[in-house]
Amino acid sequence: MTHQLWNRVKSEFAVWQVGLLPGLLIFLAVIIARLTGSLQFLELVMLDNFLRLRPPEPVDERIVIVGITERDIEKAKTYPIPDGNIANLLKKIRSYKPALIGLDIIRNVSVKPGTEELNAIFRDKNNQDVFAVEKALKDRDGYTIAPPPKIAKEMVGFVDAILDDDGYLRRSILDISYGSVEPRLSLSLLLAAHYLQIHDQNIILEPGKKDPLAARFGSLELTRFRRNFGGYINADDGENQILLNYRSGNQPFRFISAGEVESGKVKPEFFKNRIVLVGITALSAKDVVNSSAIGGINPALVYGVEAQAHAISQIISAVLDGRPLLNVWSDGWEYIWIFGWGIVGISLGRFLRSPWKIMFVLLTSSGLLLLFCYGLIMLGWWVPVVPSLIILWLNGGGLTATLFYRYYQDIKVRESRLKEKEAVKQRIFTRIHNEPLQTLQLLLRERDSIPESLLLKLEYLNQEIRDICDDDKAHVLDEENVLVLGNDMRINLRQPLRELLQNVYIHTLEKDFPYFQGIQVKIINFDPIDDSKLNVEDKRGLCRFLEEALLNVGKYANGATRLHVVCKQENGKQIIRVTDNGIGINQDSSSQSLGTKLTNKLAKKLQGEFRRYSHSPKGTICEFIW
């Protein structure tokens, strides 16, 4: 048992070797492509698609966007919007008692008229709700943009953004550290922290426990972006960043135009205890960023103030609602995941032979992979999709599958050739055994009347003929669907088995064998036999069995006067039986003739039984049951 198991293991390993090495090379190539950043663009696009295809989320009523639209700019008849207009807008919003106001409009330089009114709001010592913005990171020319000069430092948040190589915004900067100097907070983190503390004084912004550089609110630690985070390779991980888990849906936040606020056409409850973000929502102002993770009227274009709303909502929703942030697995688990899908691809080539089946299973597996990864995104986990798909298809439908297919085709051809050669040899041996060897055997039984020199030649000829069966170059004597009986009879094996057996009986009894002459009574019973499960070679074997059984009567049934041949169905079994009342064959012989060996082989194949035994009071019964 152990030896058989070991042989099976070795055989299976030999098969796997065909595709395992190419599969591992493909895995290595995919990993190299990923590590060099060649797959980053595709992985980021897949992330965007998954985020965009999520079901719509409810409107986050905690955040309201007040947008200065093209119509508002036309009404002001100038741009940038004067300080006085902005001051009036802030006063109107304040009258509705919002929790916080974030002014996402650069005001490092005064825009008259109305500058004093706006500065009065900024420098008011009781100002605890209006926040302004700055640009804290240097641009390509080395410049930053200062906040409004009259506002307190703690009421300023930066609105800088780090874009990916394709120009899309997928990350949010939380804070910027300058060595020992107190870090500067982004507008999104600043507003989120103040809102959460208003909601619950115990929820305060603290350093992370697992990662001291990360931001934490209570037990929730905001996962800090790293340079090889998910599908990113060697990305800019300066400052404290997190991935943006954009809120899904065409209207994630309530939007109100500045004109509607100034005209008083809004309900006060829209603003009360909310975070109100004021910003430019006119395309002509070009305060937009690119993002294909959310839909909208202008796909891929998101107003800057709207991006701030998503960043704020992400933090507040994670802390208060348990909405997931975007996380990734460790590098080790990601590559185990990719390797696992490579093994799935190799397995398809190993166990499936049909190209159509492989294609169907590949498509099904790809669909399941995408659905599973989409489900993980819904739970906040971003796992490698693109490299997994690539390695699945390259191994399951590419080089590895092709190598397995060629391997199985070669085996199939070799097995077909071996079976054909074996069938040819068996047919040759059977015919020789049932015809010329039988004649030689009769001559050799009369050795007393044969000269010794001739006897030696006959014995040599007997052995020589037997050796022919071992010659792999023997010619085919029987055609595939034809049974040849003697030199003058060819029977189509597609006929019913009953007719075939009748023809074999008639032809064999016509042979000039000594003990056929004394048979006076012949009882023949050929009933219909169920041959629906027999192939051509099975029928050939059964015909040869009946032929040899009858020939044995002619050769060995000395004194036989009675022959009974039965071919019938009985108790669900098929029976071929030949009975005589002659002296018969010596049953004590330990050796088996070729005919006996071939018949036993056929019985094993058909899960049947072959028997030869004495008949009382005299004679022999030879039967085949299956």
XYZ file of C-alpha atoms in Angstrom:
626
model
C 0.000 0.000 0.000
C 2.803 2.397 0.953
C 4.687 1.527 -2.222
C 1.594 2.192 -4.354
C 1.006 5.498 -2.590
C 4.618 6.518 -3.118
C 4.372 5.630 -6.813
C 1.227 7.743 -7.119
C 2.949 10.660 -5.411
C 5.944 10.379 -7.753
C 3.665 10.105 -10.772
C 1.645 13.147 -9.688
C 4.810 15.132 -9.018
C 6.092 14.269 -12.497
C 2.884 15.701 -13.987
C 3.056 18.865 -11.866
C 6.652 19.426 -12.948
C 5.366 20.130 -16.459
C 3.608 23.332 -15.363
C 5.087 24.113 -11.958
C 8.405 25.568 -13.094
C 6.862 27.778 -15.837
C 4.157 28.749 -13.332
C 6.772 29.812 -10.787
C 8.619 31.797 -13.453
C 5.376 33.583 -14.327
C 4.812 34.291 -10.619
C 8.324 35.735 -10.407
C 7.713 37.875 -13.511
C 4.434 39.229 -12.087
C 6.100 40.038 -8.757
C 8.965 41.832 -10.525
C 6.444 43.797 -12.598
C 4.629 44.785 -9.410
C 7.771 45.710 -7.487
C 8.976 47.924 -10.334
C 5.655 49.791 -10.366
C 4.569 48.497 -13.775
C 1.188 47.420 -12.384
C 0.551 50.456 -10.162
C -1.581 52.332 -12.687
C -3.804 49.295 -13.311
C -4.179 48.588 -9.597
C -5.174 52.195 -8.890
C -7.683 52.171 -11.752
C -9.183 48.948 -10.362
C -9.433 50.571 -6.920
C -11.237 53.570 -8.440
C -13.675 51.294 -10.266
C -14.486 49.302 -7.141
C -15.096 52.493 -5.147
C -17.250 53.996 -7.893
C -19.352 50.813 -8.279
C -20.344 50.682 -4.608
C -24.034 51.168 -3.839
C -24.990 54.783 -3.005
C -24.574 55.795 0.632
C -27.027 58.076 2.430
C -26.328 61.798 2.301
C -24.031 62.796 5.164
C -26.241 65.427 6.790
C -23.452 66.465 9.178
C -21.682 68.341 6.363
C -23.161 71.045 4.119
C -21.375 72.581 1.137
C -22.105 76.205 0.305
C -20.769 76.748 -3.182
C -19.994 80.006 -4.949
C -21.245 79.150 -8.417
C -20.817 80.696 -11.855
C -24.092 82.573 -11.318
C -22.818 83.986 -8.017
C -19.648 85.199 -9.743
C -21.714 86.814 -12.499
C -23.827 88.511 -9.860
C -20.716 89.860 -8.098
C -19.432 91.054 -11.501
C -15.855 90.424 -10.416
C -13.493 87.640 -9.480
C -11.996 86.888 -7.015
C -15.116 87.428 -4.929
C -14.663 90.593 -2.796
C -14.041 90.265 0.931
C -17.309 92.054 1.678
C -19.362 89.445 -0.193
C -17.636 86.637 1.712
C -18.145 88.446 5.034
C -21.874 88.840 4.351
C -22.114 85.156 3.405
C -20.364 84.083 6.634
C -22.649 86.281 8.729
C -25.726 84.804 7.076
C -24.494 81.250 7.651
C -23.584 82.071 11.270
C -27.144 83.193 11.870
C -28.265 79.595 11.318
C -26.010 78.423 14.208
C -23.799 75.846 12.521
C -21.283 73.882 14.575
C -18.293 74.906 12.448
C -17.585 76.877 9.271
C -14.658 76.077 7.005
C -13.803 78.803 4.498
C -12.034 76.927 1.693
C -11.076 80.120 -0.169
C -7.536 81.502 -0.267
C -7.418 84.985 1.330
C -3.729 85.738 1.863
C -4.286 88.996 -0.050
C -7.201 91.339 0.565
C -9.834 91.735 -2.151
C -11.647 95.019 -1.608
C -14.221 96.240 -0.838
C -15.285 94.802 2.541
C -11.870 93.745 3.812
C -12.434 95.264 7.262
C -15.705 93.387 7.684
C -14.013 90.068 6.881
C -11.021 90.837 9.112
C -13.418 91.674 11.920
C -14.802 88.166 11.728
C -11.310 86.654 11.658
C -9.845 88.669 14.574
C -12.884 88.359 16.805
C -11.590 86.864 20.081
C -14.852 84.959 20.431
C -14.408 83.334 17.028
C -14.585 79.596 17.684
C -16.369 78.491 14.556
C -14.855 80.074 11.419
C -11.726 78.373 10.055
C -9.575 79.624 7.178
C -7.038 77.874 4.947
C -3.443 78.065 3.785
C -1.076 76.182 1.469
C 1.705 74.871 3.723
C 3.683 72.761 1.244
C 6.033 74.509 -1.154
C 5.072 74.433 -4.812
C 7.549 73.720 -7.616
C 8.808 77.298 -7.378
C 9.343 77.019 -3.624
C 6.396 79.205 -2.557
C 3.660 78.650 0.018
C 0.372 80.557 0.472
C -0.218 82.184 3.830
C -3.574 82.249 5.662
C -5.565 85.484 6.158
C -3.354 87.805 8.242
C -5.904 88.634 10.948
C -6.976 85.117 11.968
C -5.603 83.120 14.907
C -3.106 80.380 14.063
C -5.185 77.631 15.666
C -8.103 78.496 13.348
C -6.106 77.723 10.188
C -5.871 74.414 8.366
C -3.938 73.650 5.206
C -5.594 72.358 2.034
C -2.535 70.921 0.275
C -2.945 67.705 -1.707
C -0.525 65.097 -3.040
C -1.621 63.751 -6.404
C -0.686 60.372 -7.845
C 1.383 60.029 -11.013
C -1.791 59.980 -13.136
C -2.908 63.302 -11.627
C -5.735 61.811 -9.545
C -6.422 62.490 -5.875
C -6.606 59.318 -3.763
C -4.948 60.445 -0.531
C -5.617 62.999 2.165
C -2.845 64.750 4.140
C -3.705 64.990 7.842
C -0.782 66.879 9.316
C 2.657 68.224 8.473
C 5.486 67.954 10.980
C 8.476 70.294 11.112
C 10.847 68.619 13.535
C 10.266 69.886 17.071
C 7.743 72.499 15.925
C 4.101 71.675 16.643
C 2.597 69.982 13.559
C 0.211 71.908 11.356
C -3.149 70.250 10.763
C -5.132 69.997 7.567
C -8.525 71.670 7.336
C -10.206 68.256 7.183
C -8.507 66.936 10.339
C -8.989 70.257 12.155
C -12.731 70.423 11.480
C -13.227 66.698 12.168
C -11.388 66.950 15.502
C -13.413 70.000 16.642
C -16.710 68.446 15.536
C -16.002 65.157 17.316
C -15.064 66.998 20.523
C -18.293 69.002 20.315
C -20.154 65.715 19.887
C -18.310 64.026 22.769
C -15.674 65.793 24.854
C -13.919 62.473 25.459
C -13.147 62.082 21.746
C -9.916 63.980 21.261
C -7.123 63.891 18.704
C -4.151 61.880 20.006
C -1.062 60.096 18.627
C -1.592 56.485 17.609
C -0.735 53.561 19.873
C 0.309 51.020 17.218
C 1.870 53.761 15.105
C 2.858 56.889 17.099
C 2.984 58.935 13.888
C -0.650 58.157 13.069
C -3.674 60.139 14.265
C -6.097 58.536 16.723
C -9.592 59.296 18.022
C -10.412 57.101 20.992
C -9.871 53.486 19.934
C -9.822 54.315 16.203
C -6.369 54.789 14.706
C -6.271 56.311 11.222
C -4.140 53.935 9.129
C -1.112 55.882 7.940
C -0.188 55.659 4.262
C 3.195 54.032 3.515
C 5.290 54.155 0.352
C 4.345 50.564 -0.651
C 0.758 50.754 0.565
C -1.407 48.266 -1.359
C -0.863 48.770 -5.084
C 1.445 51.763 -4.576
C 5.168 51.308 -5.199
C 7.688 53.817 -3.841
C 5.000 56.485 -3.503
C 5.575 59.789 -1.716
C 4.711 58.975 1.897
C 5.959 62.255 3.322
C 3.735 63.785 5.988
C 0.873 61.918 7.631
C -1.490 60.685 4.918
C -4.436 58.294 4.673
C -6.201 56.811 1.659
C -9.431 58.574 0.763
C -12.446 56.307 1.090
C -14.751 58.552 -0.932
C -18.403 58.522 0.041
C -20.356 56.790 -2.733
C -23.398 58.127 -4.555
C -24.129 61.027 -6.889
C -25.050 63.346 -3.983
C -22.998 62.413 -0.911
C -23.519 65.862 0.696
C -26.160 68.568 0.729
C -25.184 71.348 -1.691
C -26.521 74.900 -1.433
C -25.433 77.840 -3.564
C -24.237 81.104 -2.034
C -27.076 82.906 -3.798
C -29.662 80.694 -2.072
C -28.123 81.438 1.333
C -28.037 85.198 0.741
C -31.659 85.226 -0.434
C -32.769 83.276 2.647
C -34.268 80.449 0.577
C -32.832 77.726 2.810
C -34.139 75.979 5.885
C -32.221 76.839 9.083
C -32.139 73.158 10.092
C -29.891 72.484 7.088
C -27.119 74.366 8.923
C -27.805 74.004 12.619
C -25.057 72.033 14.387
C -23.543 71.074 11.026
C -20.121 71.588 9.503
C -20.525 74.153 6.728
C -17.846 74.264 4.044
C -17.711 77.385 1.882
C -15.835 77.122 -1.391
C -15.749 77.869 -5.099
C -17.869 75.517 -7.221
C -17.367 77.175 -10.589
C -15.282 75.396 -13.232
C -13.925 78.741 -14.439
C -12.125 79.155 -11.082
C -10.280 75.870 -11.713
C -10.449 74.830 -8.056
C -10.921 71.187 -9.002
C -9.095 67.894 -8.573
C -9.343 64.670 -10.555
C -10.903 61.540 -9.105
C -12.609 58.660 -10.899
C -13.593 56.994 -7.609
C -16.891 58.913 -7.470
C -19.540 59.657 -10.072
C -21.237 62.932 -10.780
C -22.272 65.399 -13.436
C -18.623 65.904 -14.406
C -16.974 62.493 -14.031
C -13.352 62.623 -12.812
C -13.707 66.305 -11.777
C -14.263 67.085 -8.103
C -14.412 70.590 -6.640
C -11.749 71.244 -4.030
C -14.360 72.009 -1.367
C -16.102 68.716 -2.172
C -12.819 66.817 -1.748
C -12.496 68.454 1.701
C -16.012 67.284 2.537
C -15.100 63.693 1.648
C -11.956 63.853 3.789
C -13.882 65.227 6.795
C -16.784 62.819 6.375
C -14.407 59.861 6.182
C -12.967 60.619 9.636
C -16.245 61.497 11.352
C -18.087 58.502 9.874
C -15.299 56.125 10.905
C -15.355 57.375 14.513
C -19.110 57.755 15.013
C -20.626 55.248 12.561
C -17.934 52.578 12.256
C -17.628 53.211 8.518
C -14.435 51.417 7.429
C -11.265 53.206 6.452
C -9.232 51.716 3.618
C -6.651 49.227 4.883
C -4.269 46.807 3.189
C -2.637 43.487 4.073
C 1.025 43.221 4.927
C 3.377 42.619 1.980
C 3.810 38.967 2.950
C 0.093 38.198 2.887
C -0.350 40.076 -0.392
C 2.253 37.910 -2.139
C 0.839 34.725 -0.608
C -2.541 35.799 -2.023
C -1.055 36.378 -5.498
C 0.851 33.068 -5.346
C -2.362 31.267 -4.371
C -4.132 32.481 -7.514
C -1.112 31.359 -9.521
C -1.567 27.850 -8.088
C -5.258 28.002 -9.029
C -4.234 28.792 -12.614
C -1.724 25.918 -12.705
C -4.376 23.568 -11.276
C -6.772 24.420 -14.101
C -4.190 23.285 -16.641
C -3.421 20.201 -14.550
C -6.947 18.892 -14.048
C -8.880 20.205 -17.063
C -8.163 18.822 -20.533
C -10.673 20.719 -22.686
C -9.712 24.283 -23.733
C -13.392 25.249 -23.545
C -13.674 23.971 -19.976
C -10.503 25.832 -19.043
C -11.887 29.046 -20.556
C -15.211 28.614 -18.728
C -13.541 27.958 -15.369
C -11.116 30.852 -15.958
C -13.990 33.249 -16.566
C -15.848 31.893 -13.543
C -12.753 32.121 -11.327
C -12.063 35.667 -12.519
C -15.630 36.661 -11.725
C -15.384 35.134 -8.251
C -12.043 36.875 -7.677
C -13.497 40.250 -8.670
C -16.616 39.721 -6.551
C -14.548 38.680 -3.542
C -12.213 41.670 -3.851
C -15.208 43.964 -4.344
C -16.701 42.558 -1.142
C -13.432 43.211 0.684
C -13.463 46.834 -0.534
C -16.919 47.176 1.002
C -15.342 46.039 4.279
C -12.432 48.450 3.879
C -9.749 46.058 2.602
C -7.850 46.759 -0.611
C -6.179 43.560 -1.837
C -4.163 42.929 -5.039
C -6.619 42.300 -7.872
C -4.663 43.020 -11.050
C -1.601 40.818 -10.330
C -3.927 38.019 -9.190
C -5.916 38.214 -12.441
C -2.748 38.344 -14.543
C -1.146 35.312 -12.907
C -4.438 33.397 -13.001
C -4.807 33.905 -16.763
C -1.135 33.420 -17.629
C -1.010 30.137 -15.705
C -4.562 28.962 -16.381
C -4.914 30.023 -19.998
C -1.390 30.884 -21.139
C 1.999 29.192 -21.208
C 1.415 26.786 -18.310
C -1.948 25.582 -19.624
C -0.438 25.152 -23.098
C 2.384 23.015 -21.722
C -0.083 20.830 -19.799
C -2.275 20.522 -22.901
C 0.657 19.435 -25.057
C 1.756 17.004 -22.339
C -1.672 15.356 -22.205
C -1.951 15.275 -25.995
C 1.427 13.527 -26.209
C 0.332 10.996 -23.591
C -2.936 10.455 -25.430
C -1.121 9.834 -28.719
C 1.348 7.453 -27.069
C -1.406 5.541 -25.298
C -3.410 5.328 -28.505
C -0.404 3.952 -30.363
C 0.356 1.453 -27.611
C -3.254 0.268 -27.512
C -3.300 -0.054 -31.279
C -0.095 -2.080 -31.268
C -1.369 -4.245 -28.416
C -4.668 -4.825 -30.192
C -2.831 -5.748 -33.405
C -0.587 -8.219 -31.600
C -3.516 -9.727 -29.750
C -5.580 -10.183 -32.905
C -2.617 -11.740 -34.701
C -1.857 -14.080 -31.836
C -5.509 -15.089 -31.505
C -5.872 -15.915 -35.192
C -2.619 -17.827 -35.285
C -3.582 -19.714 -32.149
C -7.051 -20.614 -33.415
C -6.048 -21.567 -36.957
C -2.473 -22.614 -37.985
C -1.396 -23.550 -34.454
C -4.453 -25.747 -34.053
C -3.579 -27.532 -37.289
C 0.023 -27.947 -36.155
C -1.172 -29.262 -32.810
C -3.194 -31.960 -34.564
C -0.154 -32.975 -36.623
C 2.052 -33.105 -33.541
C -0.478 -35.378 -31.789
C 0.208 -37.897 -34.564
C 3.968 -37.845 -33.915
C 4.170 -41.653 -34.064
C 3.385 -41.620 -37.775
C 5.618 -38.616 -38.611
C 9.297 -39.033 -39.482
C 11.586 -37.624 -36.807
C 13.183 -35.054 -39.111
C 9.794 -33.716 -40.135
C 8.619 -33.752 -36.527
C 11.528 -31.534 -35.483
C 10.725 -29.105 -38.262
C 7.070 -29.002 -37.246
C 7.994 -28.312 -33.620
C 10.378 -25.588 -34.762
C 7.653 -24.131 -36.962
C 5.237 -24.224 -34.024
C 7.639 -22.202 -31.884
C 8.504 -19.857 -34.723
C 4.878 -18.996 -35.357
C 4.354 -18.283 -31.658
C 7.316 -15.919 -31.689
C 5.711 -13.846 -34.434
C 3.276 -12.414 -31.882
C 6.144 -10.653 -30.144
C 7.130 -8.795 -33.287
C 5.985 -5.176 -33.019
C 6.129 -4.864 -36.792
C 3.402 -7.430 -37.433
C 0.810 -6.331 -39.971
C -2.825 -5.855 -39.075
C -4.816 -8.905 -40.162
C -8.194 -7.894 -38.774
C -9.611 -4.545 -39.745
C -10.968 -2.426 -36.923
C -14.641 -3.364 -37.317
C -14.202 -6.726 -39.046
C -13.758 -10.244 -37.676
C -11.855 -12.522 -40.059
C -12.660 -16.242 -39.870
C -10.262 -18.308 -41.944
C -9.351 -17.018 -45.344
C -12.784 -16.657 -46.831
C -15.093 -15.131 -44.227
C -15.232 -11.550 -42.952
C -17.905 -10.517 -40.445
C -18.885 -6.943 -39.552
C -18.563 -6.589 -35.789
C -21.249 -3.875 -35.769
C -23.845 -6.655 -36.121
C -25.771 -7.892 -33.054
C -23.723 -10.290 -30.937
C -26.236 -13.107 -31.482
C -25.671 -13.060 -35.260
C -21.908 -12.884 -34.815
C -21.886 -15.948 -32.546
C -24.076 -17.894 -34.973
C -21.638 -17.169 -37.809
C -18.679 -18.219 -35.642
C -20.442 -21.498 -34.753
C -21.294 -22.342 -38.367
C -17.816 -21.527 -39.664
C -15.971 -23.394 -36.905
C -18.036 -26.608 -37.172
C -17.157 -26.740 -40.880
C -13.468 -27.277 -40.035
C -12.047 -30.745 -40.650
C -11.208 -31.606 -37.045
C -11.169 -35.311 -36.041
C -13.678 -35.275 -33.199
C -16.258 -33.155 -35.033
C -17.003 -36.195 -37.222
C -18.366 -38.338 -34.387
C -20.870 -35.776 -33.103
C -24.355 -37.062 -33.835
C -26.511 -34.709 -31.723
C -26.131 -30.907 -31.855
C -28.316 -28.783 -29.589
C -28.010 -25.114 -30.493
C -29.650 -22.267 -28.555
C -28.824 -18.695 -29.722
C -31.091 -16.225 -27.895
C -30.825 -12.416 -28.176
C -28.054 -11.066 -25.923
C -27.752 -7.540 -24.518
C -24.628 -6.121 -26.186
C -25.387 -2.407 -25.628
C -22.379 -1.960 -23.330
C -19.934 -3.885 -25.514
C -17.496 -2.217 -27.889
C -16.047 -3.746 -31.041
C -13.067 -5.310 -29.259
C -15.340 -6.857 -26.608
C -17.426 -8.516 -29.336
C -14.274 -9.723 -31.065
C -13.067 -11.315 -27.826
C -16.388 -13.107 -27.221
C -16.409 -14.456 -30.776
C -12.846 -15.723 -30.368
C -13.847 -17.377 -27.073
C -16.665 -19.326 -28.751
C -14.358 -20.218 -31.645
C -11.686 -21.643 -29.328
C -14.219 -23.506 -27.163
C -15.570 -25.248 -30.281
C -12.060 -25.935 -31.621
C -11.157 -27.584 -28.305
C -14.099 -29.941 -28.800
C -12.771 -30.834 -32.257
C -9.237 -31.367 -30.912
C -9.710 -32.989 -27.520
C -13.302 -34.350 -27.149
C -12.372 -37.923 -28.056
C -15.505 -40.048 -28.391
C -17.884 -37.085 -28.290
C -21.320 -37.785 -29.770
C -23.201 -34.825 -28.338
C -22.611 -31.038 -28.550
C -24.708 -28.434 -26.731
C -24.085 -24.716 -27.491
C -26.003 -22.081 -25.467
C -25.904 -18.266 -25.882
C -28.566 -16.565 -23.744
C -29.529 -14.174 -20.936
C -30.189 -15.660 -17.512
C -30.857 -13.849 -14.201
C -29.528 -10.581 -15.585
C -26.324 -12.239 -16.819
C -25.174 -13.056 -20.364
C -23.975 -16.659 -20.874
C -22.021 -18.398 -23.620
C -21.677 -22.134 -22.836
C -20.263 -25.074 -24.833
C -20.849 -28.629 -23.496
C -19.639 -31.964 -24.938
C -19.597 -35.589 -23.747
C -16.116 -36.527 -24.922
C -13.044 -37.465 -22.906
C -12.047 -33.802 -22.804
C -8.969 -31.785 -21.805
C -6.780 -32.727 -18.868
C -8.051 -30.378 -16.114
C -4.943 -30.961 -13.979
C -2.661 -29.139 -16.390
C -0.953 -26.279 -14.526
C -0.151 -24.266 -17.623
C -2.608 -21.940 -19.320
C -2.910 -21.660 -23.080
C -2.927 -18.294 -24.794
C -6.660 -18.604 -25.423
C -7.281 -19.127 -21.704
C -5.161 -16.099 -20.803
C -6.949 -13.868 -23.309
C -10.353 -15.077 -22.133
C -9.470 -14.409 -18.486
C -8.333 -10.927 -19.466
C -11.659 -10.289 -21.224
C -13.584 -11.617 -18.206
C -11.750 -9.185 -15.943
C -12.509 -6.278 -18.259
C -16.228 -7.125 -18.439
C -16.343 -7.948 -14.712
C -17.444 -11.451 -15.645
C -16.255 -15.032 -15.147
C -14.649 -17.715 -17.325
C -14.889 -21.383 -16.277
C -13.898 -24.765 -17.731
C -14.923 -27.837 -15.754
C -15.887 -31.509 -16.143
C -19.394 -32.538 -17.111
C -21.020 -35.509 -15.386
C -20.915 -38.345 -16.266
C -18.474 -37.505 -19.038
C -17.367 -34.490 -20.999
C -16.386 -30.838 -20.554
C -18.273 -27.571 -19.986
C -16.666 -24.315 -21.120
C -18.614 -21.127 -20.281
C -18.242 -17.367 -20.171
C -20.588 -15.326 -17.949
C -20.778 -11.512 -17.666
